[in-house]
Coordinates of C-alpha atoms in Angstrom, one line a residue:
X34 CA -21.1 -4.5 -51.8
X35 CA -23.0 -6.6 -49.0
X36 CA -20.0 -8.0 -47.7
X37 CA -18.2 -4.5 -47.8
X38 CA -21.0 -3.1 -46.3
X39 CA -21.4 -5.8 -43.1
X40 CA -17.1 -5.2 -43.1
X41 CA -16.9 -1.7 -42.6
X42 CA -20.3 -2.0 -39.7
X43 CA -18.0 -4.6 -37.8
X44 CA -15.0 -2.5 -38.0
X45 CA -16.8 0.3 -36.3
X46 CA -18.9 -1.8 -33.7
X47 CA -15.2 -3.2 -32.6
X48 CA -13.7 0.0 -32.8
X49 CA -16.8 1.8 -30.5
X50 CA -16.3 -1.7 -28.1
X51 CA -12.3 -0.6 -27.7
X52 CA -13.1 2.6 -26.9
X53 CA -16.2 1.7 -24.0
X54 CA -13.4 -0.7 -22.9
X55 CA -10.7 2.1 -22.9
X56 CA -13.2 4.3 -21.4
X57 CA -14.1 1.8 -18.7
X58 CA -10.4 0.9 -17.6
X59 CA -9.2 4.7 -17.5
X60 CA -12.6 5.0 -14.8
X61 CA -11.7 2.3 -12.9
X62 CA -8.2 3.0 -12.4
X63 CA -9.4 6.5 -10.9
X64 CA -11.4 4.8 -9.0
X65 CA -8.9 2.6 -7.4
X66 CA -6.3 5.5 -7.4
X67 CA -8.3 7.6 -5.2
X68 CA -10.0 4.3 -3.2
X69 CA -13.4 5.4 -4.4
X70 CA -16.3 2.6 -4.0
X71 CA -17.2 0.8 -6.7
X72 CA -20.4 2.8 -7.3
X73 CA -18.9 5.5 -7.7
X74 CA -19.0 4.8 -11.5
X75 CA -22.6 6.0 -11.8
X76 CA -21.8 9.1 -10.2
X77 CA -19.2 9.9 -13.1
X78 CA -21.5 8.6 -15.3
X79 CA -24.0 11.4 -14.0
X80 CA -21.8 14.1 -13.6
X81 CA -20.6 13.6 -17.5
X82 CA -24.2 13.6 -18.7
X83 CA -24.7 16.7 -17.1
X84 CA -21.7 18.1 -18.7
X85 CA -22.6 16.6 -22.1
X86 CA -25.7 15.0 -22.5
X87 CA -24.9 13.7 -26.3
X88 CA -21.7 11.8 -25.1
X89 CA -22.4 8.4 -26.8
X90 CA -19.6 6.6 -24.4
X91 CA -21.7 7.2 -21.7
X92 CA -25.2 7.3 -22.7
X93 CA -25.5 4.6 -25.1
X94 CA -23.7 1.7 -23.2
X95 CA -25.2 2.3 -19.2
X96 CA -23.1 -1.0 -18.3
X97 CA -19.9 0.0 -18.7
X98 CA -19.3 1.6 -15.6
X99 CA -21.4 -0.7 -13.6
X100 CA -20.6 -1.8 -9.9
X101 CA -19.4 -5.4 -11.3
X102 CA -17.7 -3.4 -13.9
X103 CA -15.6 -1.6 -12.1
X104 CA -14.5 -4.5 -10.2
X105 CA -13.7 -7.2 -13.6
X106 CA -11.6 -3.7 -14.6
X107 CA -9.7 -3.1 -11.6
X108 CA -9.1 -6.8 -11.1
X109 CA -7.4 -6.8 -14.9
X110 CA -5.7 -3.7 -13.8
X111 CA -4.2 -5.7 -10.8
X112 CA -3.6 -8.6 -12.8
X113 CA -1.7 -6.8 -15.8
X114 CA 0.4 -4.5 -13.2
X115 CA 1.6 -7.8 -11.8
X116 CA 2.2 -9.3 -14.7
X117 CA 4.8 -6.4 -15.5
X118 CA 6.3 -6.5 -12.3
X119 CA 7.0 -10.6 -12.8
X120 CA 8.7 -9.9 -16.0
X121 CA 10.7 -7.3 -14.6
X122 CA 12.2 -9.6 -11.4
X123 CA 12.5 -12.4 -13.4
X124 CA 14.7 -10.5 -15.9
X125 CA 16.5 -8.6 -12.9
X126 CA 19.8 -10.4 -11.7
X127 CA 18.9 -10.1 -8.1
X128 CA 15.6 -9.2 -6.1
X129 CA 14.8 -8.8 -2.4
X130 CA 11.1 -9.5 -0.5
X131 CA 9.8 -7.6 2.3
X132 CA 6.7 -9.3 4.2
X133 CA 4.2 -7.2 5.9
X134 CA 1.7 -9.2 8.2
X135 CA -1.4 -7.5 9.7
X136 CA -5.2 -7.8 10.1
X137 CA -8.3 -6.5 8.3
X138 CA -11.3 -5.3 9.6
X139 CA -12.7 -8.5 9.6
X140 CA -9.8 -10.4 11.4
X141 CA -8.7 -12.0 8.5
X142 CA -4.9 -12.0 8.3
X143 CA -2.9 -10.4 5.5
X144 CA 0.5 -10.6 4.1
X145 CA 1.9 -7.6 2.0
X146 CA 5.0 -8.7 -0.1
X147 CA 7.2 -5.5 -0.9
X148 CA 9.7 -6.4 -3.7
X149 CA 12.9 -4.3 -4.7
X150 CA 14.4 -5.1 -7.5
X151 CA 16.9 -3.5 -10.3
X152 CA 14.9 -3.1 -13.6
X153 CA 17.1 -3.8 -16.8
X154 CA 15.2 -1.7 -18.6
X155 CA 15.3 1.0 -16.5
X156 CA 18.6 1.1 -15.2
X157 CA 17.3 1.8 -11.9
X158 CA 15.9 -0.1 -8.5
X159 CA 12.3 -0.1 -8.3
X160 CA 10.3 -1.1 -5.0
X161 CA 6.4 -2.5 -5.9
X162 CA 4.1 -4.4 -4.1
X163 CA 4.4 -7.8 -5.7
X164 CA 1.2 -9.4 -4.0
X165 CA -1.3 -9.7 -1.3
X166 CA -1.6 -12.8 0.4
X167 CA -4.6 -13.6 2.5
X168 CA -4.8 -16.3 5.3
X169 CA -7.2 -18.9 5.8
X170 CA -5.4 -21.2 7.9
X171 CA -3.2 -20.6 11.1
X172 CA -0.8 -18.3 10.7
X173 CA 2.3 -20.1 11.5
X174 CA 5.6 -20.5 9.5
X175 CA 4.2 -23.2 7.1
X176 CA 0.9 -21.7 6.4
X177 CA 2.2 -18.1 5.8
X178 CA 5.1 -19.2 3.3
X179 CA 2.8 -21.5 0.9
X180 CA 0.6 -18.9 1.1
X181 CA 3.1 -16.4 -0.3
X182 CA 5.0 -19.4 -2.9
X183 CA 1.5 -20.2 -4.5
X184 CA 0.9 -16.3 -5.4
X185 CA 4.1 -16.3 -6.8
X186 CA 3.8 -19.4 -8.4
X187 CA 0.7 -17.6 -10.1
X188 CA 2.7 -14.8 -11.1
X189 CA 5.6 -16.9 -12.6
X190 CA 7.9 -15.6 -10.2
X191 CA 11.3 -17.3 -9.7
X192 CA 13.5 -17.5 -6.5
X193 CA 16.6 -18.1 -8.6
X194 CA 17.7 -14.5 -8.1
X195 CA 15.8 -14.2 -4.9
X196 CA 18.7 -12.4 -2.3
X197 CA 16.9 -11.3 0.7
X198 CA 14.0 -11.9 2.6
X199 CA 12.7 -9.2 5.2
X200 CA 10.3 -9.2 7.7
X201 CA 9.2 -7.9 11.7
X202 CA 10.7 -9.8 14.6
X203 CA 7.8 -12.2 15.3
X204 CA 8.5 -15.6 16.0
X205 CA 7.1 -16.8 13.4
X206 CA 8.9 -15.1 10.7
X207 CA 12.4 -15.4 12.2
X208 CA 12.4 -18.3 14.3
X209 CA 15.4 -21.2 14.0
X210 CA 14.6 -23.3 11.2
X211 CA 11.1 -23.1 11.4
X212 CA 10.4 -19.4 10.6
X213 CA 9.5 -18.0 7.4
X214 CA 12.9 -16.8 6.5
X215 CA 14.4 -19.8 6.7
X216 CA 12.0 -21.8 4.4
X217 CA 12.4 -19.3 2.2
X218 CA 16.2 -19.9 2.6
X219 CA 15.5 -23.6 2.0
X220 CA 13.8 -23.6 -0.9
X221 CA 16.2 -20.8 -2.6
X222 CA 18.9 -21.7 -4.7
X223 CA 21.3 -19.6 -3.1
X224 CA 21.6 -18.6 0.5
X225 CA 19.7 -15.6 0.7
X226 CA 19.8 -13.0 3.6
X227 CA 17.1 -12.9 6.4
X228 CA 16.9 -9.2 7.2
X229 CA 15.3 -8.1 10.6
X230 CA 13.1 -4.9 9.5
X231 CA 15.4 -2.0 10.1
X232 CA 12.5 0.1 10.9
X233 CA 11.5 -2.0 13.0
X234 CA 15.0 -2.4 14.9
X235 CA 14.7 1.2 15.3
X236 CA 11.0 1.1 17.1
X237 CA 13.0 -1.2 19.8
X238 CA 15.9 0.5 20.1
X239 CA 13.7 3.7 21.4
X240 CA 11.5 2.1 23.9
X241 CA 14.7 0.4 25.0
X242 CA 16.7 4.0 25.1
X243 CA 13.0 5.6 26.6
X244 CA 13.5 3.7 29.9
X245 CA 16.4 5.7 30.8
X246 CA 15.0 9.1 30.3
X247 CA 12.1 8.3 32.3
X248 CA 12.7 11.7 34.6
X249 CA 12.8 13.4 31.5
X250 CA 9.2 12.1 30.1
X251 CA 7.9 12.7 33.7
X252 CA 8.7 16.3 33.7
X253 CA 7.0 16.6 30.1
X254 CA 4.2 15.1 30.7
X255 CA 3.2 17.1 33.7
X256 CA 3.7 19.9 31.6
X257 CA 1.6 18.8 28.6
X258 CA -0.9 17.7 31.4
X259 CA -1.0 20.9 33.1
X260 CA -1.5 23.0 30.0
X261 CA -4.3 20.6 28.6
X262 CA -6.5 20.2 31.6
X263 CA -5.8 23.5 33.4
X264 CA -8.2 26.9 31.0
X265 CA -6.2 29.4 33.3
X266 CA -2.9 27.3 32.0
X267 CA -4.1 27.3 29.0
X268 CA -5.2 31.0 28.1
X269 CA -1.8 32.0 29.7
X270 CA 0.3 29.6 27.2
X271 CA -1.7 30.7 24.5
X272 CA -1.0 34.3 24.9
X273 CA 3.0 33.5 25.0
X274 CA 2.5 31.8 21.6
X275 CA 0.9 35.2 21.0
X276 CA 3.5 37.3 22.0
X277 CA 6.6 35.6 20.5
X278 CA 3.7 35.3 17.0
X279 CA 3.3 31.5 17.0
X280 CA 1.0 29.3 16.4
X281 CA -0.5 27.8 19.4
X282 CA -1.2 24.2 19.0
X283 CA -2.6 21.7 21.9
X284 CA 0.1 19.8 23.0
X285 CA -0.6 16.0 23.1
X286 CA 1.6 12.6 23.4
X287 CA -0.2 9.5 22.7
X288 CA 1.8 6.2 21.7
X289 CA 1.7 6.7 17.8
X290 CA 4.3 8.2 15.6
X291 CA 2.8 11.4 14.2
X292 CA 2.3 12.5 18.0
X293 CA 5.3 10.2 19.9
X294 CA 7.5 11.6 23.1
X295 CA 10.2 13.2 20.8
X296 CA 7.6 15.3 18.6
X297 CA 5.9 16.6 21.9
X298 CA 9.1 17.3 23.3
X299 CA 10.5 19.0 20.0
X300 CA 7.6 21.1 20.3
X301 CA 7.4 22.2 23.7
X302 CA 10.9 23.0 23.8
X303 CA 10.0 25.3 20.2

């Protein structure tokens, strides 16, 4: 009867320590989902207590959604979705890698690596970001591709069916046989193909095709300038919008996409 008796308490203290862990991971991944600090798991923790003060998940076991907590969780959240997405390229018959390279706020350099892939499972392509590679070192060709192999190396993924590598036009990405394409090329079992960003292609192709409508962008601009700095201007293009029951929105053009040349021109020609 003892040992039934010490059985059946371990069975529920395991089955209470699935359910905090449960509990913990479906928080965390909320937190993550929506970017939410880390801390924010006490504020949950609150909010639920006020809701329902006898909830044993959160008023028994305080730690479970602790600052460190959260982290260990969303770190086995990040390691597990990896994980998946390994298995899944490694079982697809071919896979392609997009590299991202920018800066954090504190200057350290970062490599994004986009994969697209066709899961067997599925039947369908799937794109995932495989990893995030941070720098240390230079960022040349060298130090940016071991970078990238050794977190791939950690997730067990293969360049066997590796069949295109993509990347922005910097030199050190695309440059002769010293850019990362080509090592990437080099260590492949197959020659893969080295992709210019198409997106990017496209950025260059405007400025290029920008410089010949130059009297065009002239004449907007003074128009958008006028509007913007002028209150008489102003009042009297407002009260057009008005009259023809539009919406009057300042007009702007700065360098960036969601207010670029052809958006301001779209709209003051609407």
């Amino acid at each position: 009867l003892n040992f039934l008796h010490k059985k059946k308490l371990m069975i529920a203290f395991l089955s209470q320590n699935d359910d905090l862990y449960l509990g913990s991971l479906k928080v965390s991944y909320l937190i993550g989902k929506h970017r939410k600090p880390f801390t924010e798991g006490e504020f949950i923790k609150s909010v639920v207590l006020g809701v329902d003060p006898q909830n044993k998940l959160f008023r028994n076991l305080p730690l479970t959604i602790s600052n460190d907590t959260i982290q260990q969780r969303i770190n086995e959240i990040g390691n597990f979705i990896g994980l998946e997405i390994s298995r899944s390229l490694n079982k697809s018959p071919f896979y392609s890698l997009c590299l991202d390279e920018s800066n954090d706020v504190t200057k350290t350099n970062q490599i994004l690596v986009f994969a697209r892939y066709f899961d067997v499972d599925k039947s369908e392509f799937i794109e995932k970001l495989l990893c995030q590679t941070s720098l240390t070192d230079r960022p040349n060709a060298i130090n940016i591709y071991n970078a990238i192999k050794a977190d791939m190396i950690k997730l067990n993924v293969s360049t066997h069916n590796l069949c295109a590598v993509t990347a922005d036009g910097a030199a050190v990405m695309k440059s002769g046989r010293k850019g990362v394409l080509n090592l990437f090329n080099e260590d492949s079992e197959n020659e893969i193909f080295r992709i210019h960003c198409i997106v990017h292609q496209e950025v260059l192709v405007i400025k290029a095709v920008i410089k010949c409508m130059e009297d065009v962008e002239l004449t907007v601009r003074k128009v958008l300038n006028a509007i913007n700095t002028s209150s008489k201007l102003s009042n009297m293009f407002r009260s057009i919008c008005e009259i023809n029951n539009e919406k009057h929105n300042v007009l702007l053009n700065y360098n960036v996409r969601w207010l670029s040349f052809d958006r301001s021109v779209q709209r003051l020609w609407n």
